Coordinates of C-alpha atoms in Angstrom, one line a residue:
R1029 CA -16.1 -4.6 -15.8
Y1030 CA -13.7 -6.0 -18.5
D1031 CA -13.2 -9.8 -19.6
D1032 CA -9.7 -10.4 -19.8
Y1033 CA -9.3 -12.8 -22.9
T1034 CA -5.7 -12.2 -23.2
N1035 CA -5.0 -15.8 -22.7
I1036 CA -4.7 -17.4 -26.3
L1037 CA -4.8 -21.0 -25.3
P1038 CA -4.7 -24.4 -27.9
I1039 CA -8.1 -26.6 -26.2
A1040 CA -5.8 -29.2 -24.4
D1041 CA -4.3 -26.7 -22.3
V1042 CA -7.7 -24.7 -21.2
L1043 CA -8.3 -25.2 -17.6
N1044 CA -12.5 -24.9 -15.6
D1045 CA -13.0 -21.4 -15.0
I1046 CA -10.8 -19.3 -16.0
A1047 CA -12.0 -16.5 -18.5
V1048 CA -9.5 -17.9 -21.9
T1049 CA -9.6 -17.6 -25.7
I1050 CA -9.6 -20.2 -28.0
R1051 CA -8.4 -20.2 -32.2
V1052 CA -10.2 -23.1 -33.5
H1053 CA -11.7 -24.7 -36.1
V1054 CA -15.4 -25.6 -36.3
K1055 CA -15.7 -29.6 -37.0
E1056 CA -20.1 -29.5 -36.4
I1057 CA -23.0 -27.0 -35.4
S1058 CA -26.2 -28.4 -35.2
Q1059 CA -30.1 -27.3 -33.3
A1060 CA -30.7 -29.5 -30.1
P1061 CA -34.1 -30.9 -29.7
T1062 CA -35.7 -29.4 -27.2
F1063 CA -39.2 -29.4 -25.7
R1064 CA -39.7 -25.7 -24.1
K1065 CA -41.4 -23.8 -27.6
R1066 CA -39.3 -20.2 -28.9
F1067 CA -36.7 -21.4 -26.8
A1068 CA -32.9 -22.8 -29.3
I1069 CA -30.3 -24.8 -28.1
I1070 CA -26.9 -24.8 -30.1
R1071 CA -24.2 -27.2 -30.3
A1072 CA -21.6 -27.0 -31.7
I1073 CA -17.9 -29.3 -31.2
V1074 CA -14.7 -27.1 -32.2
F1075 CA -11.2 -28.3 -32.0
D1076 CA -7.9 -27.4 -32.7
A1077 CA -4.1 -29.6 -33.5
S1078 CA -4.6 -30.1 -29.6
G1079 CA -7.5 -31.7 -29.6
E1080 CA -12.5 -30.8 -29.2
I1081 CA -14.4 -29.6 -27.0
K1082 CA -18.2 -28.5 -26.2
V1083 CA -20.1 -25.0 -27.0
T1084 CA -23.1 -24.9 -26.0
W1085 CA -25.5 -21.6 -27.0
F1086 CA -28.5 -20.5 -25.8
N1087 CA -32.1 -18.5 -27.8
Q1088 CA -29.3 -17.7 -30.7
P1089 CA -30.7 -19.5 -33.4
W1090 CA -29.5 -17.7 -36.0
L1091 CA -25.7 -19.5 -35.2
L1092 CA -26.7 -22.2 -37.8
K1093 CA -26.8 -19.6 -40.4
Q1094 CA -23.9 -17.6 -39.5
L1095 CA -21.4 -21.0 -38.8
K1096 CA -20.6 -23.4 -41.0
K1097 CA -18.6 -26.6 -40.8
G1098 CA -15.0 -25.6 -41.1
D1099 CA -15.0 -22.4 -40.1
E1100 CA -11.8 -20.7 -38.6
I1101 CA -13.1 -18.8 -35.8
F1102 CA -12.1 -16.9 -31.7
I1103 CA -13.7 -18.8 -28.8
S1104 CA -13.7 -16.2 -25.4
G1105 CA -15.2 -17.2 -22.5
I1106 CA -15.2 -20.1 -19.5
V1107 CA -15.5 -22.9 -19.4
T1108 CA -17.3 -24.9 -17.0
N1109 CA -18.6 -28.0 -16.5
R1110 CA -21.7 -29.1 -16.3
E1111 CA -23.7 -32.3 -14.8
R1112 CA -26.0 -32.1 -17.2
Y1113 CA -24.0 -30.4 -20.5
G1114 CA -21.1 -32.2 -19.8
R1115 CA -17.5 -30.1 -20.6
G1116 CA -17.7 -26.8 -22.3
F1117 CA -18.2 -23.6 -23.0
T1118 CA -21.9 -21.6 -22.0
S1119 CA -22.7 -19.0 -24.0
P1120 CA -19.5 -17.7 -24.9
L1121 CA -18.6 -15.0 -27.5
W1122 CA -17.4 -16.2 -31.1
E1123 CA -15.5 -14.0 -33.5
P1124 CA -14.2 -15.0 -37.1
A1125 CA -10.3 -15.1 -37.1
N1126 CA -10.0 -14.0 -39.8
E1127 CA -10.7 -10.4 -39.3
E1128 CA -10.1 -8.0 -36.6
T1129 CA -11.7 -9.0 -33.1
L1130 CA -13.2 -7.0 -30.7
A1131 CA -12.9 -9.3 -27.4
A1132 CA -10.2 -12.4 -28.0
G1133 CA -7.4 -11.5 -27.2
S1134 CA -7.6 -8.6 -25.1
I1135 CA -9.2 -7.0 -22.7
A1136 CA -12.9 -6.5 -23.5
P1137 CA -15.0 -3.9 -21.9
V1138 CA -18.2 -4.9 -20.3
Y1139 CA -20.4 -2.7 -21.9
P1140 CA -24.2 -2.5 -19.7
L1141 CA -26.9 -3.4 -22.0
T1142 CA -30.5 -2.3 -23.0
S1143 CA -32.9 -4.3 -24.9
G1144 CA -32.7 -5.4 -28.1
V1145 CA -28.5 -4.7 -28.0
S1146 CA -26.2 -7.0 -27.5
Q1147 CA -22.8 -7.8 -26.3
K1148 CA -20.7 -6.9 -29.2
T1149 CA -23.3 -4.9 -31.0
L1150 CA -22.0 -2.6 -27.9
R1151 CA -18.3 -3.1 -28.2
K1152 CA -18.2 -2.4 -32.2
A1153 CA -19.8 1.0 -31.9
M1154 CA -17.4 1.7 -28.5
K1155 CA -15.2 0.6 -30.9
M1156 CA -15.9 3.5 -34.1
A1157 CA -16.9 5.7 -32.0
M1158 CA -13.4 6.1 -30.4
N1159 CA -11.3 6.6 -33.6
E1160 CA -14.5 9.0 -34.5
V1161 CA -14.8 11.0 -31.6
E1162 CA -12.9 14.6 -30.3
F1163 CA -12.2 14.1 -26.7
P1164 CA -12.5 16.5 -24.4
K1165 CA -9.4 18.9 -24.0
E1166 CA -7.7 17.5 -20.9
W1167 CA -8.2 21.0 -17.3
L1168 CA -5.7 20.1 -15.2
S1169 CA -2.3 20.5 -15.5
D1170 CA 0.5 18.9 -16.4
E1171 CA 1.8 19.6 -12.5
V1172 CA -1.3 18.0 -10.8
L1173 CA -1.8 14.9 -13.6
Q1174 CA 2.2 14.0 -12.4
R1175 CA 0.9 14.4 -8.6
V1176 CA -2.3 12.7 -8.7
K1177 CA 0.2 9.5 -11.1
V1178 CA -3.1 10.0 -13.8
P1179 CA -3.1 10.1 -17.3
A1180 CA -4.5 12.8 -20.0
L1181 CA -8.2 13.1 -20.0
P1182 CA -8.2 11.6 -24.2
Q1183 CA -5.8 9.0 -23.3
A1184 CA -7.9 8.4 -20.1
Y1185 CA -10.6 7.2 -22.1
R1186 CA -8.7 5.3 -25.1
Y1187 CA -7.7 3.4 -21.6
I1188 CA -11.3 2.7 -20.6
H1189 CA -12.4 1.7 -23.7
T1190 CA -9.0 -0.2 -25.8
P1191 CA -7.2 -1.8 -22.9
A1192 CA -4.1 -3.2 -23.3
S1193 CA -3.9 -4.0 -19.9
I1194 CA -5.8 -4.4 -16.9
Q1195 CA -4.1 -1.4 -15.0
E1196 CA -4.5 1.2 -17.7
T1197 CA -8.7 0.6 -17.2
E1198 CA -7.1 0.8 -13.7
E1199 CA -5.6 4.4 -15.0
G1200 CA -8.3 5.8 -16.8
R1201 CA -10.6 5.7 -14.2
R1202 CA -8.9 7.2 -12.1
R1203 CA -8.9 10.1 -14.4
I1204 CA -12.4 10.2 -14.6
A1205 CA -12.8 9.7 -10.5
F1206 CA -10.5 12.3 -9.7
G1207 CA -12.4 14.1 -11.8
E1208 CA -15.3 13.5 -9.9
L1209 CA -14.3 14.2 -6.6
I1210 CA -13.0 17.1 -7.9
S1211 CA -16.0 18.8 -8.6
Y1212 CA -18.0 16.9 -6.5
Q1213 CA -16.2 19.1 -4.1
G1214 CA -16.8 21.8 -5.8
A1215 CA -19.9 21.6 -5.7
L1216 CA -20.3 21.3 -1.9
R1217 CA -17.6 24.8 -2.2
S1218 CA -20.0 26.5 -3.6
A1219 CA -23.5 24.7 -1.7
R1220 CA -21.6 26.2 1.6
M1221 CA -20.7 29.4 0.3
Q1222 CA -23.9 30.3 -0.6
A1223 CA -25.5 29.3 2.8
N1224 CA -23.2 32.0 3.9
T1225 CA -23.7 34.4 1.9
A1226 CA -26.9 34.7 2.0
G1227 CA -27.0 34.8 6.1
A1228 CA -29.2 32.4 8.6
P1229 CA -32.2 33.1 11.1
Q1230 CA -30.1 33.5 14.7
I1231 CA -31.0 30.9 17.6
I1232 CA -31.3 32.3 20.7
F1233 CA -29.4 29.9 23.1
D1234 CA -32.4 30.1 26.8
E1235 CA -29.3 28.3 28.8
A1236 CA -31.9 28.0 31.8
F1237 CA -35.0 26.7 30.0
A1238 CA -32.2 24.2 28.4
K1239 CA -31.2 22.4 31.9
K1240 CA -35.1 22.9 32.8
F1241 CA -36.0 21.6 29.7
S1242 CA -33.1 18.4 29.4
S1243 CA -33.6 17.1 33.0
A1244 CA -37.0 16.2 32.1
F1245 CA -35.4 13.2 29.7
P1246 CA -35.6 9.5 31.9
F1247 CA -31.6 9.6 31.2
E1248 CA -28.7 11.6 31.8
L1249 CA -27.0 12.6 28.5
T1250 CA -23.9 11.1 27.9
D1251 CA -20.8 13.8 27.4
D1252 CA -21.3 12.7 23.5
Q1253 CA -24.6 14.0 22.9
K1254 CA -23.6 17.3 25.4
K1255 CA -21.0 18.7 23.4
A1256 CA -22.9 17.2 20.2
I1257 CA -25.8 19.7 21.7
W1258 CA -24.0 22.7 22.2
A1259 CA -21.8 22.8 19.2
C1260 CA -25.4 22.8 17.0
V1261 CA -26.2 26.1 19.4
Q1262 CA -23.0 27.4 19.5
D1263 CA -23.5 27.2 15.0
M1264 CA -26.9 28.2 15.3
S1265 CA -26.7 31.3 17.1
K1266 CA -24.5 33.5 14.3
N1267 CA -26.1 34.4 11.3
I1268 CA -24.1 32.5 9.1
S1269 CA -26.4 28.5 8.2
M1270 CA -25.1 25.8 10.3
R1271 CA -24.2 22.8 8.3
R1272 CA -23.5 20.2 10.8
L1273 CA -23.5 16.4 10.5
V1274 CA -24.1 14.6 13.7
Q1275 CA -22.7 10.0 13.6
G1276 CA -23.7 7.9 16.0
D1277 CA -23.4 4.6 16.3
V1278 CA -26.8 2.9 17.0
G1279 CA -28.8 3.2 20.3
S1280 CA -26.4 6.8 21.3
G1281 CA -28.9 9.0 20.6
K1282 CA -28.7 11.1 18.7
T1283 CA -32.4 11.7 18.1
V1284 CA -31.6 13.5 21.3
V1285 CA -30.0 16.2 19.7
A1286 CA -32.1 17.4 17.5
I1287 CA -35.7 16.9 20.1
M1288 CA -33.4 20.0 21.9
L1289 CA -32.8 21.8 18.9
A1290 CA -36.1 21.7 18.0
A1291 CA -36.9 22.9 21.2
L1292 CA -34.5 25.6 21.3
V1293 CA -35.7 27.1 18.1
Y1294 CA -39.6 26.9 19.3
R1295 CA -38.5 28.6 21.5
S1296 CA -37.0 31.5 19.9
G1297 CA -40.4 32.2 17.8
F1298 CA -39.2 29.2 14.4
S1299 CA -40.6 26.3 13.1
S1300 CA -38.5 23.3 13.2
A1301 CA -38.3 20.0 10.0
I1302 CA -37.4 16.6 10.5
L1303 CA -37.3 14.0 7.3
A1304 CA -36.7 10.6 7.7
P1305 CA -37.1 7.9 4.8
T1306 CA -38.8 5.9 6.1
E1307 CA -42.8 6.1 7.9
V1308 CA -42.0 3.3 10.9
L1309 CA -39.1 6.0 11.8
V1310 CA -42.0 9.4 10.8
R1311 CA -44.0 7.7 13.1
Q1312 CA -41.6 7.1 15.3
H1313 CA -40.3 10.2 16.1
F1314 CA -43.7 11.2 15.8
A1315 CA -44.4 10.5 18.6
T1316 CA -41.1 10.4 20.7
F1317 CA -40.8 14.7 19.8
K1318 CA -44.4 14.9 20.9
R1319 CA -44.1 13.0 23.5
Y1320 CA -41.0 16.6 25.6
L1321 CA -42.2 18.7 23.4
S1322 CA -45.9 18.5 24.3
V1323 CA -45.3 19.4 27.5
Y1324 CA -44.3 22.2 26.9
D1325 CA -47.2 22.9 24.5
M1326 CA -45.1 22.9 21.2
P1327 CA -47.4 21.7 18.4
V1328 CA -45.6 19.2 16.2
L1329 CA -46.9 17.0 12.8
M1330 CA -46.3 13.9 11.3
L1331 CA -46.5 14.8 6.9
T1332 CA -46.6 11.5 5.0
S1333 CA -48.1 10.7 1.8
A1334 CA -50.8 9.0 3.4
A1335 CA -51.0 10.8 7.0
R1336 CA -51.2 14.2 8.0
I1337 CA -51.4 13.8 12.0
L1338 CA -51.1 17.5 14.3
H1339 CA -51.1 17.3 17.7
E1340 CA -51.1 20.7 19.2
G1341 CA -52.8 22.3 22.4
G1342 CA -53.7 18.8 24.0
Q1343 CA -55.4 17.1 21.1
E1344 CA -54.5 15.0 18.4
K1345 CA -56.4 15.1 15.2
K1346 CA -56.1 14.0 11.4
L1347 CA -55.8 16.7 9.1
S1348 CA -56.4 16.7 5.5
A1349 CA -54.1 18.3 2.8
A1350 CA -55.3 21.6 2.5
E1351 CA -55.3 21.8 6.6
A1352 CA -51.9 20.8 7.0
R1353 CA -50.3 22.7 3.9
E1354 CA -53.1 26.0 6.2
R1355 CA -51.7 25.2 9.5
I1356 CA -47.7 24.5 8.4
A1357 CA -48.6 28.0 6.9
C1358 CA -48.7 29.8 10.1
G1359 CA -45.2 28.8 11.4
R1360 CA -44.1 27.9 14.5
I1361 CA -44.4 24.7 14.7
V1362 CA -42.0 21.5 14.0
V1363 CA -42.8 19.0 11.3
V1364 CA -41.6 15.8 11.2
G1365 CA -42.3 14.3 7.9
T1366 CA -40.6 11.6 4.9
H1367 CA -40.3 12.9 1.3
A1368 CA -43.9 14.6 1.6
L1369 CA -41.8 17.6 3.1
L1370 CA -40.2 17.7 -0.9
V1371 CA -43.5 19.0 -2.0
R1372 CA -43.5 23.0 -2.3
G1373 CA -45.6 24.1 0.0
S1374 CA -44.3 21.3 3.2
M1375 CA -42.2 24.0 4.5
P1376 CA -43.3 26.1 7.0
P1377 CA -42.7 30.1 6.3
D1378 CA -40.5 30.5 9.2
I1379 CA -38.6 27.6 9.2
A1380 CA -35.0 27.5 11.0
C1381 CA -34.3 24.5 11.2
V1382 CA -34.2 21.2 8.9
V1383 CA -32.9 18.1 10.4
V1384 CA -32.3 15.4 7.8
D1385 CA -31.7 11.8 9.7
E1386 CA -30.7 9.0 8.2
Q1387 CA -28.5 11.6 5.8
H1388 CA -26.6 8.5 3.9
R1389 CA -30.5 8.1 1.9
F1390 CA -30.6 11.0 1.0
G1391 CA -28.4 13.0 -1.7
V1392 CA -27.1 16.2 -2.1
A1393 CA -29.8 17.4 -4.5
Q1394 CA -32.5 16.1 -1.8
R1395 CA -31.1 18.3 0.8
E1396 CA -30.7 21.5 -0.9
A1397 CA -34.1 21.0 -2.1
L1398 CA -35.4 20.7 1.6
I1399 CA -33.4 24.3 2.5
A1400 CA -32.9 26.4 -0.5
P1401 CA -36.6 28.0 -1.3
A1402 CA -37.4 27.2 2.1
R1403 CA -38.2 31.3 3.1
A1404 CA -39.1 34.4 1.3
D1405 CA -36.8 36.9 2.4
G1406 CA -33.7 34.7 1.4
K1407 CA -32.7 33.1 4.7
V1408 CA -31.0 29.9 4.9
P1409 CA -32.1 27.8 8.0
H1410 CA -29.7 25.7 9.6
L1411 CA -29.5 22.0 8.6
L1412 CA -28.8 19.7 10.6
S1413 CA -27.8 15.8 8.7
M1414 CA -27.3 12.4 11.2
T1415 CA -26.7 8.9 10.6
A1416 CA -26.6 6.1 12.0
T1417 CA -24.2 4.4 8.9
P1418 CA -20.8 4.9 11.1
I1419 CA -17.9 6.9 8.0
P1420 CA -14.7 6.2 7.6
R1421 CA -13.3 10.1 8.6
S1422 CA -12.0 10.1 5.7
L1423 CA -14.7 9.1 3.8
A1424 CA -17.5 11.3 5.5
L1425 CA -15.0 14.6 4.9
T1426 CA -15.4 13.9 1.0
L1427 CA -19.3 12.8 0.5
Y1428 CA -20.1 16.3 3.5
G1429 CA -17.0 18.1 3.2
D1430 CA -19.3 20.7 3.1
L1431 CA -20.3 19.5 7.1
D1432 CA -18.5 20.5 10.1
I1433 CA -18.9 16.7 12.0
S1434 CA -20.0 15.4 15.5
I1435 CA -19.4 12.6 16.7
I1436 CA -21.8 10.6 19.4
R1437 CA -19.8 7.3 20.3
Q1438 CA -20.9 6.5 24.1
K1439 CA -24.2 5.1 24.4
P1440 CA -26.3 5.4 27.4
V1441 CA -25.8 4.5 30.9
G1442 CA -26.4 1.1 31.4
R1443 CA -26.9 -0.3 28.0
A1444 CA -25.6 -4.5 27.8
L1445 CA -23.2 -5.2 25.2
I1446 CA -25.2 -8.0 22.7
E1447 CA -23.8 -11.2 22.5
T1448 CA -22.8 -11.9 18.8
H1449 CA -22.7 -15.8 17.8
I1450 CA -23.3 -16.8 14.8
L1451 CA -24.8 -19.8 13.8
L1452 CA -22.7 -22.6 10.9
D1453 CA -24.9 -26.1 11.4
D1454 CA -28.6 -27.0 12.9
R1455 CA -27.1 -27.7 16.3
D1456 CA -26.3 -23.6 16.2
R1457 CA -29.7 -22.8 15.3
Q1458 CA -31.5 -25.1 17.4
D1459 CA -29.3 -23.7 20.2
A1460 CA -29.9 -19.7 19.2
Y1461 CA -34.0 -21.4 18.5
D1462 CA -33.6 -22.3 22.1
V1463 CA -32.7 -18.2 23.6
V1464 CA -35.8 -16.7 21.8
M1465 CA -38.4 -19.1 22.9
R1466 CA -37.1 -18.2 26.4
E1467 CA -35.9 -14.8 25.9
I1468 CA -40.3 -14.8 24.8
R1469 CA -41.4 -17.0 28.4
L1470 CA -39.6 -13.8 30.1
G1471 CA -41.6 -11.3 28.2
H1472 CA -38.9 -10.0 25.3
R1473 CA -39.1 -10.4 22.0
A1474 CA -37.3 -10.7 18.6
F1475 CA -36.5 -10.2 15.6
V1476 CA -36.2 -11.5 12.8
I1477 CA -34.5 -10.7 9.6
C1478 CA -34.4 -11.6 6.1
P1479 CA -33.3 -10.5 2.9
L1480 CA -36.4 -11.0 0.7
I1481 CA -40.0 -10.9 0.4
D1482 CA -40.8 -13.4 -1.5
P1483 CA -40.0 -16.8 -2.9
S1484 CA -39.0 -15.9 -5.6
D1485 CA -35.2 -15.2 -5.3
I1486 CA -32.9 -18.2 -7.1
L1487 CA -29.9 -17.8 -4.8
G1488 CA -32.3 -19.4 -2.3
A1489 CA -31.8 -17.0 0.8
K1490 CA -34.9 -17.9 3.2
S1491 CA -38.1 -15.3 2.0
A1492 CA -39.7 -13.0 5.1
E1493 CA -42.8 -14.6 3.4
V1494 CA -41.6 -18.3 3.7
E1495 CA -40.1 -17.8 7.1
V1496 CA -43.1 -17.1 8.5
R1497 CA -44.7 -20.0 7.6
R1498 CA -42.0 -22.2 8.4
L1499 CA -42.1 -20.5 12.3
R1500 CA -45.5 -21.2 12.3
N1501 CA -46.0 -24.2 11.6
G1502 CA -42.3 -25.2 13.4
I1503 CA -40.4 -25.1 16.0
L1504 CA -42.0 -20.9 17.3
K1505 CA -45.7 -22.5 16.4
H1506 CA -47.0 -21.8 20.4
V1507 CA -45.4 -17.9 19.7
R1508 CA -47.2 -15.1 18.3
I1509 CA -45.7 -13.5 14.9
G1510 CA -45.8 -11.8 13.0
L1511 CA -44.8 -9.9 9.5
M1512 CA -43.0 -6.6 7.9
H1513 CA -41.6 -5.3 4.5
G1514 CA -42.0 -2.8 2.1
K1515 CA -45.0 -4.0 -0.1
L1516 CA -47.6 -4.0 3.1
S1517 CA -49.3 -0.5 3.3
S1518 CA -48.9 2.2 5.5
I1519 CA -52.1 1.3 7.9
E1520 CA -50.8 -2.2 8.2
K1521 CA -47.2 -1.5 9.1
E1522 CA -48.4 1.1 11.4
K1523 CA -50.6 -2.3 12.8
V1524 CA -48.0 -3.8 12.5
M1525 CA -45.4 -2.6 15.0
S1526 CA -47.9 -1.3 17.6
D1527 CA -48.9 -5.0 17.8
F1528 CA -45.5 -5.6 18.3
A1529 CA -44.1 -2.7 20.0
T1530 CA -47.0 -3.5 22.9
G1531 CA -46.9 -7.1 23.1
L1532 CA -49.1 -8.8 21.1
L1533 CA -46.3 -10.2 19.1
D1534 CA -44.2 -12.2 20.5
V1535 CA -41.6 -12.1 17.4
L1536 CA -41.3 -10.2 14.7
V1537 CA -40.1 -11.8 10.7
A1538 CA -39.3 -8.3 9.1
T1539 CA -37.0 -7.8 6.0
T1540 CA -34.4 -4.2 6.4
V1541 CA -37.4 -2.1 6.2
V1542 CA -36.9 -2.0 10.6
E1543 CA -33.0 -1.1 10.1
V1544 CA -33.0 1.8 11.4
G1545 CA -35.9 4.1 13.5
V1546 CA -37.5 0.9 15.1
D1547 CA -37.1 1.5 19.3
V1548 CA -38.3 -1.5 21.3
P1549 CA -36.8 -2.1 24.6
E1550 CA -38.2 -5.3 24.7
A1551 CA -37.0 -6.5 22.5
T1552 CA -33.3 -8.2 23.2
V1553 CA -32.9 -10.6 20.3
L1554 CA -32.3 -10.4 16.5
F1555 CA -31.4 -13.6 13.8
I1556 CA -30.1 -13.0 11.0
E1557 CA -30.7 -15.2 8.3
S1558 CA -28.5 -15.4 5.1
A1559 CA -26.2 -12.4 7.3
E1560 CA -23.4 -13.3 4.7
R1561 CA -25.8 -11.6 1.8
F1562 CA -25.6 -8.6 4.0
G1563 CA -22.8 -6.2 4.3
L1564 CA -20.7 -5.4 7.9
A1565 CA -22.3 -1.9 8.7
Q1566 CA -25.3 -3.1 7.5
L1567 CA -25.7 -5.8 10.0
H1568 CA -24.2 -3.1 12.4
Q1569 CA -27.1 -1.5 11.8
L1570 CA -29.5 -4.3 12.2
R1571 CA -27.8 -5.2 15.9
G1572 CA -29.0 -1.6 16.9
R1573 CA -32.8 -2.4 17.2
I1574 CA -32.1 -4.9 19.7
G1575 CA -30.4 -3.8 23.0
R1576 CA -31.7 -0.5 23.8
S1577 CA -32.5 -1.4 27.9
T1578 CA -30.6 -2.3 31.3
W1579 CA -31.2 -6.3 30.1
K1580 CA -28.9 -8.7 27.9
S1581 CA -29.1 -9.2 24.6
Y1582 CA -28.8 -11.8 22.0
C1583 CA -27.6 -11.6 17.8
F1584 CA -27.4 -14.5 15.8
L1585 CA -25.7 -15.2 12.0
S1586 CA -27.0 -17.6 10.1
T1587 CA -25.4 -18.6 7.3
T1588 CA -27.1 -20.0 3.9
D1589 CA -23.7 -20.1 1.9
S1590 CA -20.4 -23.0 2.5
E1591 CA -18.5 -20.5 0.4
S1592 CA -18.9 -17.3 2.6
N1593 CA -16.0 -15.7 4.2
P1594 CA -16.7 -16.5 7.5
L1595 CA -13.4 -14.2 9.2
R1596 CA -15.4 -11.4 8.2
L1597 CA -18.6 -12.3 9.4
R1598 CA -16.2 -13.0 12.9
I1599 CA -15.9 -9.1 12.9
L1600 CA -19.2 -8.3 14.5
E1601 CA -19.0 -11.0 16.9
K1602 CA -15.7 -9.0 18.4
I1603 CA -16.3 -6.0 17.6
S1604 CA -19.5 -3.7 18.6
D1605 CA -17.9 -0.2 17.8
G1606 CA -20.2 1.2 14.7
F1607 CA -16.7 2.4 13.1
E1608 CA -14.3 0.2 14.2
I1609 CA -16.9 -1.8 12.0
A1610 CA -17.3 1.1 8.9
E1611 CA -13.8 0.2 8.4
A1612 CA -13.2 -3.1 8.7
D1613 CA -15.9 -3.9 6.1
L1614 CA -14.4 -1.2 3.7
K1615 CA -10.8 -3.2 3.4
F1616 CA -13.4 -6.4 3.2
R1617 CA -15.8 -5.2 0.5
G1618 CA -12.7 -3.4 -0.9
Q1619 CA -13.8 -1.2 -4.7
G1620 CA -18.0 -2.2 -3.1
N1621 CA -19.5 0.9 -1.6
I1622 CA -20.1 0.9 2.2
L1623 CA -23.1 3.1 1.9
G1624 CA -25.1 0.9 -1.2
T1625 CA -26.2 2.5 -3.7
E1626 CA -30.5 1.1 -2.4
Q1627 CA -28.7 3.4 0.4
S1628 CA -28.2 6.6 -0.8
G1629 CA -30.6 6.5 -2.9
A1630 CA -28.3 7.2 -6.8
A1631 CA -25.2 6.5 -6.8
I1632 CA -23.3 9.7 -6.3
F1633 CA -20.0 8.7 -9.1
K1634 CA -19.7 6.4 -12.0
A1635 CA -16.3 6.2 -11.5
A1636 CA -15.0 6.7 -8.7
R1637 CA -15.4 4.7 -5.7
L1638 CA -15.3 4.2 -2.2
D1639 CA -12.2 3.2 -1.5
D1640 CA -10.2 5.3 -3.4
I1641 CA -8.7 7.4 -0.5
D1642 CA -5.1 8.8 -1.6
L1643 CA -7.7 10.1 -4.9
M1644 CA -10.1 11.9 -1.8
Q1645 CA -7.5 13.3 -0.1
L1646 CA -6.0 14.7 -3.5
A1647 CA -9.1 16.3 -4.5
R1648 CA -9.9 17.8 -1.2
E1649 CA -6.7 19.3 -0.6
W1650 CA -6.8 21.0 -4.9
G1651 CA -10.6 21.6 -4.2
Q1652 CA -9.6 23.3 -1.2
A1653 CA -7.5 26.0 -2.6
P1654 CA -7.5 29.3 -3.3
N1655 CA -7.1 29.1 -6.9
C1656 CA -8.3 26.1 -8.0
G1657 CA -11.9 28.1 -9.6

């Protein structure tokens, strides 16, 4: 980001909460007494012809040696009016007025810092580097630059680090972003070409078996599910690797597609592997897969860093790490696991299909690591990626440009709509708790989602641990309440989820660890604290934890920030389609990553943003051209 200090004003014209630069003289400067050791407060009064103003610095005692009464300096920062300190600048940047400045009167880059290096020091170093460095040569043609409307690479770097205006910073960023997008498209294209060249094991479609197997599901497959399965079947019948993404809204039944493929692959004499991001989701997949596959004596192995459980021949057995590797090496098995599957030796030698669930939580490198070295004969297993995070089509084509896309919009027949309400005051909250108690009396269950584990957050958002104590001692004191978060051990997580699923707990207070894959049909209420801290897409994901049965369900969004945008949350009251919500999320959050760095595991791009739709389209066109190299 950038600090805009081009607005140089006299003190009398400075308004609160707006970045400005003033040119002033130091009237007085001293260290204020404090009760805390090793904590310094430096206070100064500065003036110009129009008036004077206070300046406060924290933990910068060296300023007493650098600044003296009468010195003329630039002050760049934001003026605030605080009850304790009054009106003035707090820890602003300062620079001598008689030297070349780094920030005063300019658009100043804000760099990520490391311990011991100040923003001022880094800006100075970068400015020196800009005068000495030999910039890389432009590798795009003038025709491409003109079409994309971006400057050449050397100029782009200058715009980014020494901009004359905010417009220049954006022009420079877009050139770097376009280069990233083209490189990414090239990597996707290369991965696809390599997979096609290597070939893949062919899966023979057994229509009679497929009909018999699908008839065992306790529901009728939707048309979207049938289309997705058929597209995969056709892909896997070829001798080139399937690379397909199934996008399905929450509760649309994507897992059924994976189960069906695993059964067909086993029927053809090969193994499958399913990769999921959390142990909670892996355990649920293990239970679901063995439920349908064990009918045909198809072995299923759960593999995580903490547990290895094999269901085979009607029996379930815990394995040691060595025993698990031994069984995997025998082949013809379905393995369900977390990142433990990425460890060498965790893939069956006859692996023919890899399913990556919640694709957006894994990087491209992780995905490729699963399939590239999997088979000794060099053939590449078929790849099915699945995500319950609906992504606008323009973004999906860029992020997963090497994948064919199937979309499952339809929900299973009989699913009731979820009523969603925003809670704006205490009366709304009481009404919501009344619904929670009513549903519990009916034998149903409720989730309470908090954005934090402990109460250390300075923003005041409710933590899961504090909320559990509050509910147990207050409005839900006669209710059985459990706690779920990422810091619990695997055994603790398993017990809490089992107790909630079987009805030993009525309410589960949790963090977003339950965002994906948790399937408890009896859960009919979702209560989200500090809802304004989540993106729309993530809130929709969380809402997918309820409404998984024919019972009516209720989602309550409680806000703690009076300045939050209720219009954004109102979208969830009106829209239940995840793809529409994803489009709205993109508009509201603008340059924000709708997937999020935390969700995607690592930032895919440094300069490119997910609202660079025009750049994405141009990069895809250019990257697919025959002569693009």
